[in-house]
Coordinates of C-alpha atoms and ligand atoms in Angstrom, one line a residue:
M267 CA -24.1 -15.7 -3.1
G268 CA -22.7 -14.2 -6.2
D269 CA -20.1 -15.7 -8.6
A270 CA -17.2 -14.3 -10.5
M271 CA -19.1 -14.3 -13.8
N272 CA -21.9 -12.0 -12.5
N273 CA -20.8 -8.6 -13.8
S274 CA -24.1 -6.9 -13.7
F275 CA -23.9 -3.1 -13.0
T276 CA -27.2 -3.3 -11.1
P277 CA -26.8 -4.1 -7.4
T278 CA -29.2 -6.7 -6.1
P279 CA -32.1 -5.2 -4.2
F280 CA -32.4 -6.1 -0.5
P281 CA -35.1 -6.0 0.7
V282 CA -36.2 -3.0 -1.4
P283 CA -35.3 -2.2 -4.9
N284 CA -32.0 -0.4 -5.1
P285 CA -32.6 3.3 -6.0
L286 CA -28.9 3.7 -6.8
S287 CA -29.2 1.8 -10.1
G288 CA -31.5 4.6 -11.4
A289 CA -30.4 7.9 -12.8
N290 CA -31.4 9.8 -9.7
P291 CA -29.9 8.2 -6.6
Q292 CA -32.1 8.4 -3.5
P293 CA -31.2 7.8 0.1
I294 CA -32.3 4.4 1.2
E295 CA -34.9 4.2 4.0
P296 CA -33.5 3.2 7.5
G297 CA -33.9 -0.6 7.7
G298 CA -33.8 -0.9 4.0
G299 CA -30.5 -1.1 2.3
A300 CA -29.1 -2.4 -0.9
F301 CA -26.2 -4.8 -1.6
S302 CA -24.1 -5.9 -4.5
E303 CA -22.1 -9.0 -4.8
T304 CA -20.0 -7.7 -7.7
V305 CA -17.1 -5.3 -8.0
D306 CA -18.8 -3.6 -11.0
G307 CA -22.0 -3.2 -8.9
I308 CA -20.2 -1.3 -6.2
R309 CA -18.1 0.7 -8.6
G310 CA -21.2 1.7 -10.5
S311 CA -23.0 2.9 -7.3
V312 CA -19.9 4.8 -6.1
R313 CA -19.5 6.4 -9.6
V314 CA -23.1 7.7 -9.5
A315 CA -22.5 9.1 -6.0
R316 CA -19.3 10.7 -7.1
R317 CA -20.8 12.3 -10.1
A318 CA -23.4 13.9 -7.8
G319 CA -20.5 15.5 -5.9
K320 CA -20.8 13.2 -2.8
T321 CA -18.0 12.2 -0.5
I322 CA -17.6 8.4 0.0
G323 CA -17.2 6.7 3.3
F324 CA -16.3 3.1 3.7
V325 CA -16.6 0.6 6.5
P326 CA -15.1 -2.9 5.9
T327 CA -16.3 -5.7 8.1
M328 CA -16.6 -9.5 8.3
G329 CA -20.2 -9.4 9.3
A330 CA -21.8 -10.9 12.4
L331 CA -22.4 -7.3 13.2
H332 CA -22.8 -5.8 16.6
A333 CA -23.0 -2.2 18.0
G334 CA -19.3 -1.7 17.5
H335 CA -19.6 -2.2 13.7
M336 CA -22.8 0.0 13.7
S337 CA -20.9 2.8 15.4
L338 CA -18.4 2.8 12.6
I339 CA -21.1 3.0 10.0
E340 CA -22.9 5.8 12.0
R341 CA -19.6 7.7 12.2
A342 CA -19.2 7.3 8.4
R343 CA -22.8 8.4 7.9
S344 CA -22.2 11.6 10.0
E345 CA -19.0 12.5 8.0
C346 CA -19.7 11.4 4.4
D347 CA -22.4 11.8 1.9
F348 CA -22.4 8.2 0.6
V349 CA -21.6 5.2 2.8
V350 CA -20.4 1.8 1.6
A351 CA -20.1 -1.1 4.0
S352 CA -18.6 -4.4 3.1
I353 CA -19.2 -7.8 4.6
F354 CA -16.6 -10.4 3.6
V355 CA -15.2 -13.3 5.7
N356 CA -11.8 -13.1 4.3
P357 CA -10.2 -16.6 4.0
T358 CA -6.7 -15.3 3.5
Q359 CA -6.5 -13.9 7.0
F360 CA -7.5 -17.1 8.8
G361 CA -4.9 -19.7 9.7
P362 CA -5.6 -23.4 8.8
N363 CA -6.8 -24.2 12.4
E364 CA -8.8 -21.0 12.9
D365 CA -12.6 -20.4 12.7
F366 CA -13.1 -19.5 9.0
Q367 CA -15.7 -22.2 8.4
K368 CA -17.6 -21.6 11.6
Y369 CA -17.4 -17.8 11.6
P370 CA -21.1 -16.7 11.8
R371 CA -22.7 -15.4 8.6
P372 CA -26.2 -14.0 9.4
R373 CA -26.6 -12.3 6.1
D374 CA -30.1 -10.9 6.2
R375 CA -29.7 -9.6 9.8
D376 CA -26.3 -8.1 8.8
L377 CA -27.7 -6.3 5.8
K378 CA -30.6 -4.9 7.8
M379 CA -28.2 -3.6 10.5
C380 CA -26.0 -1.9 7.8
G381 CA -29.1 -0.2 6.5
D382 CA -30.3 0.8 10.0
A383 CA -26.9 2.3 10.8
G384 CA -27.0 4.4 7.6
A385 CA -25.1 2.4 4.9
D386 CA -26.3 3.3 1.4
I387 CA -25.0 0.1 -0.1
V388 CA -23.3 -3.1 1.1
F389 CA -20.6 -4.9 -0.8
Y390 CA -21.2 -8.6 -0.2
P391 CA -18.8 -10.5 -2.4
S392 CA -18.3 -14.3 -2.6
V393 CA -14.8 -15.7 -2.1
D394 CA -14.7 -16.3 -5.9
V395 CA -15.3 -12.6 -6.6
M396 CA -12.4 -11.6 -4.3
Y397 CA -10.1 -14.5 -5.1
P398 CA -10.8 -16.0 -8.5
A399 CA -9.1 -19.3 -9.3
G400 CA -5.4 -18.7 -9.8
Y401 CA -5.3 -15.6 -7.7
R402 CA -1.7 -14.7 -6.7
T403 CA -1.2 -11.1 -5.6
F404 CA -0.6 -10.3 -2.0
V405 CA 0.3 -7.2 0.0
E406 CA 2.7 -7.4 2.9
V407 CA 3.6 -4.7 5.4
Q408 CA 6.9 -5.9 6.8
G409 CA 7.8 -5.8 10.5
I410 CA 4.5 -4.9 12.1
S411 CA 2.9 -8.0 10.4
E412 CA 5.2 -10.3 12.3
V413 CA 4.8 -9.1 15.9
L414 CA 2.1 -9.6 18.6
E415 CA -1.0 -10.8 16.7
G416 CA 1.2 -11.4 13.7
A417 CA 3.6 -13.7 15.6
I418 CA 0.7 -15.8 16.9
R419 CA -1.3 -15.7 13.7
P420 CA 1.3 -16.1 10.9
G421 CA 0.0 -14.8 7.6
H422 CA -3.0 -13.1 9.2
F423 CA -1.9 -9.5 8.5
R424 CA -0.8 -10.5 4.9
G425 CA -4.4 -11.5 4.4
V426 CA -5.7 -8.3 6.1
A427 CA -3.5 -6.0 4.0
T428 CA -4.4 -7.8 0.8
V429 CA -8.1 -7.8 1.3
V430 CA -8.2 -4.2 2.6
S431 CA -6.1 -2.9 -0.3
K432 CA -8.4 -4.8 -2.8
L433 CA -11.4 -3.3 -1.1
F434 CA -9.9 0.2 -1.2
Q435 CA -9.3 -0.2 -4.9
I436 CA -12.9 -1.3 -5.4
V437 CA -14.6 1.4 -3.3
A438 CA -12.1 4.3 -3.8
A439 CA -13.4 6.0 -0.6
D440 CA -12.4 9.4 0.7
R441 CA -12.5 8.0 4.2
A442 CA -12.4 4.5 5.7
Y443 CA -13.4 3.6 9.2
F444 CA -11.7 1.1 11.5
G445 CA -12.1 0.1 15.1
Q446 CA -9.4 0.8 17.8
K447 CA -10.5 -2.7 19.0
D448 CA -8.1 -4.1 16.5
Y449 CA -5.3 -1.7 17.3
Q450 CA -2.5 -3.4 15.4
Q451 CA -4.7 -3.8 12.4
Q452 CA -5.6 -0.1 12.2
L453 CA -1.9 0.8 12.6
L454 CA -0.9 -1.6 9.8
I455 CA -3.6 -0.2 7.5
R456 CA -2.4 3.4 8.2
I457 CA 1.1 2.4 7.2
M458 CA -0.1 0.5 4.1
T459 CA -2.2 3.3 2.8
R460 CA 0.6 5.8 3.3
E461 CA 3.2 3.7 1.7
L462 CA 1.0 2.6 -1.2
N463 CA -0.1 6.2 -1.7
I464 CA -3.8 5.2 -1.4
P465 CA -5.8 8.4 -1.3
T466 CA -8.1 7.2 1.5
E467 CA -8.0 8.8 4.9
I468 CA -8.0 6.3 7.8
V469 CA -10.3 7.1 10.7
T470 CA -9.9 5.0 13.9
C471 CA -13.0 4.9 16.1
P472 CA -13.3 4.0 19.8
T473 CA -13.9 0.5 21.0
L474 CA -17.5 -0.2 22.0
R475 CA -17.9 -2.3 25.2
D476 CA -20.7 -4.2 26.8
P477 CA -21.8 -2.6 30.2
D478 CA -19.6 -5.0 32.1
G479 CA -16.5 -3.8 30.1
L480 CA -16.1 -6.7 27.6
A481 CA -15.1 -5.3 24.3
M482 CA -17.8 -6.2 21.7
S483 CA -16.6 -8.8 19.2
S484 CA -18.4 -11.1 16.8
R485 CA -16.4 -13.9 18.5
N486 CA -18.0 -13.2 21.9
A487 CA -21.0 -15.3 20.5
Y488 CA -18.8 -18.4 20.9
L489 CA -18.4 -17.8 24.7
S490 CA -20.4 -19.7 27.3
P491 CA -21.8 -17.6 30.1
D492 CA -19.0 -18.9 32.3
E493 CA -16.3 -18.2 29.7
R494 CA -17.7 -14.7 29.2
Q495 CA -17.3 -14.0 32.9
R496 CA -13.7 -15.1 32.8
G497 CA -13.1 -13.1 29.7
L498 CA -13.8 -9.9 31.7
C499 CA -10.3 -10.2 33.2
L500 CA -8.9 -8.7 29.9
S501 CA -10.7 -5.3 30.2
Q502 CA -10.4 -5.3 34.0
A503 CA -6.6 -5.7 33.7
L504 CA -6.5 -2.9 31.1
F505 CA -8.6 -0.5 33.3
E506 CA -6.4 -1.4 36.3
I507 CA -3.3 0.0 34.4
Q508 CA -5.0 3.3 33.8
R509 CA -6.1 3.4 37.4
K510 CA -2.5 2.9 38.5
L511 CA -1.2 5.7 36.2
D512 CA -4.0 8.0 37.4
A513 CA -2.9 7.2 41.0
G514 CA 0.7 8.3 40.2
D515 CA 2.3 4.9 39.8
R516 CA 5.2 5.4 37.3
D517 CA 6.9 2.0 37.5
L518 CA 5.9 0.7 34.1
V519 CA 7.9 -2.5 34.4
Q520 CA 6.0 -3.5 37.5
I521 CA 2.7 -2.3 36.1
G522 CA 3.3 -4.5 33.0
R523 CA 4.2 -7.5 35.2
Q524 CA 1.0 -7.1 37.3
F525 CA -1.0 -6.7 34.0
R526 CA 0.2 -10.1 32.9
E527 CA -0.2 -11.7 36.4
Q528 CA -3.8 -10.4 36.7
I529 CA -4.8 -12.3 33.5
A530 CA -2.7 -15.3 34.1
A531 CA -4.3 -15.7 37.6
T532 CA -7.8 -16.1 36.0
S533 CA -8.5 -19.8 35.7
G534 CA -9.6 -21.0 32.2
V535 CA -7.8 -18.1 30.5
A536 CA -4.6 -18.7 28.6
L537 CA -2.6 -15.6 28.0
D538 CA -1.0 -15.1 24.5
Y539 CA 0.5 -11.7 25.3
A540 CA -0.2 -8.6 27.6
L541 CA 2.2 -5.8 26.9
I542 CA 2.5 -2.0 27.2
V543 CA 3.9 -0.8 24.0
D544 CA 4.8 2.4 22.0
A545 CA 1.6 3.4 20.3
E546 CA 3.3 3.9 16.9
T547 CA 6.1 1.2 16.8
L548 CA 4.5 -1.4 19.1
A549 CA 7.9 -1.8 20.8
E550 CA 7.6 -2.9 24.5
L551 CA 8.1 0.0 26.9
T552 CA 10.0 0.0 30.2
S553 CA 9.4 3.6 31.1
I554 CA 6.5 6.0 30.8
Q555 CA 6.1 8.0 27.6
S556 CA 3.2 10.1 26.2
E557 CA 2.0 7.7 23.5
M558 CA 1.4 4.3 25.1
V559 CA -1.1 1.5 24.5
A560 CA -1.7 -1.7 26.5
L561 CA -2.4 -4.7 24.3
V562 CA -3.8 -8.1 25.4
A563 CA -4.7 -11.3 23.7
A564 CA -5.9 -14.5 25.5
R565 CA -7.8 -17.6 24.8
V566 CA -10.9 -18.4 26.9
G567 CA -11.8 -22.0 26.2
S568 CA -11.4 -22.3 22.4
T569 CA -12.2 -18.6 21.8
R570 CA -9.5 -16.0 21.2
L571 CA -10.1 -12.5 22.6
I572 CA -8.1 -9.4 22.1
D573 CA -8.4 -6.0 23.7
N574 CA -6.4 -2.8 24.2
L575 CA -6.4 0.5 25.9
V576 CA -4.7 3.7 24.8
L577 CA -3.1 5.0 28.0
R578 CA -3.4 8.6 29.1
M579 CA -1.2 10.4 31.6
R580 CA -3.5 12.3 34.0
D581 CA -2.3 15.8 33.1
E582 CA -3.0 15.1 29.4
R583 CA -6.6 13.9 29.9
G584 CA -9.3 16.2 28.7
Ligands
AMP80 P1 -14.5 -7.3 11.9 O1 -15.8 -7.6 11.4 O2 -14.2 -8.1 13.2 O3 -13.4 -7.5 10.9 O4 -14.5 -5.8 12.3 C1 -14.8 -4.8 11.4 C2 -14.4 -3.5 11.9 O5 -15.1 -3.3 13.1 C3 -12.9 -3.4 12.3 O6 -12.4 -2.1 11.9 C4 -13.0 -3.6 13.8 O7 -11.9 -3.0 14.5 C5 -14.2 -2.9 14.2 N1 -14.7 -3.3 15.5 C6 -14.8 -4.6 15.9 N2 -15.2 -4.6 17.2 C7 -15.4 -3.3 17.6 C8 -15.8 -2.7 18.8 N3 -16.1 -3.4 19.9 N4 -15.9 -1.3 18.8 C9 -15.5 -0.6 17.7 N5 -15.2 -1.1 16.5 C10 -15.1 -2.5 16.5

C-alpha cells in the first residue's frame, strides 16, 4: 500500500507496465490494468487523457468486487473514453462497531476485475493518502443524511459525502457511475454535486441480482448458506409490492404493512426498516404517486443487507 509521502507521477504497474505514464497513452489490454496509490498519479493519468481530448468516466468502489461493480465499469467504458475506477475502504463511513476491519480486500483479484471490465486505471489509495494525520474537513448533506440508513448508521453519509467529494476533486470526471442498489447514497450524491457545483454528471445504474433475486453485495460473502436463503425475503417482499401494484392494488398503507410483515415473519431476519417512500424526498407515502421507491434494510445474523425497488405503475411501464 502507498503512503502519503509517495508523490510519484508514475502510476504503479499492475500486472503490466502502465502505458499511461508514457507520452502516448495506449489502451490497456483486458485483464491487465494499471493502478496508482497517489493523488498525483491519478491526476497525471487523467491529465494525459484530457489533453488527448478524451472524456473521463469514474466508478468509485470499496473493492471486493462483484458483477454489480463490473456493470458500472462496463457502462462507464461504453460511454466514456477514459475510465477511472477507485478502490478504497473508507473508514469515515463505518461506525465504531461496523465491519471496517474485516471488510474484504482482495486487491489483486479486484485490480484484475477492474481491468477486465474496462477500467484504464484504478485509484487504490491508502487511508493515509486520503486522510493524512490531522485531517479535519468533512462534507455534510443535511436532512437526507439523517433518515433511513443515516438514522441507523449515524455519521455514515457524512463519511460517504466526504470521500466522494474528495474523489471527485481528484478524478475530475465528466461522469460518475453509482448503483441504484444504494438508493439513498446515489440520491445524496446527486444533491451534493448539484449544491457544491461539482461539474460531474451522476449516472445511476440498475441493481444486479443473483438468479435467485438476492441483490449482489460485497457483504453477501459473510452469509452462511442458511442466512443467504433467509436473506431472499428482502427481494421477494420488494417484488411482491410490484406484483400487487400490477394487479391493481392501490391501498399503499396496506401494501406497506404487508411489506414489513413479510420480512418480519422470516425467522433469523431482524428488520431495520421497510418503507415505500417518495423517490426524491424519501418521505414515507400513504397513497400512490408516480415516483415511488420501496426501501428495505435488515440484519441476517450479523450481516446487514439493504435492497430497494423503484416502483412502476402498470400504465407507465415500457
Ligand atoms: P461499494 O463497493 O459497496 O461501495 O459499491 C460501489 C458501487 O457499486 C456503488 O455505487 C454501489 O451502489 C454499486 N453497487 C453495489 N452493488 C451493486 C449491485 N448489485 N448492482 C449494481 N451496482 C451495485
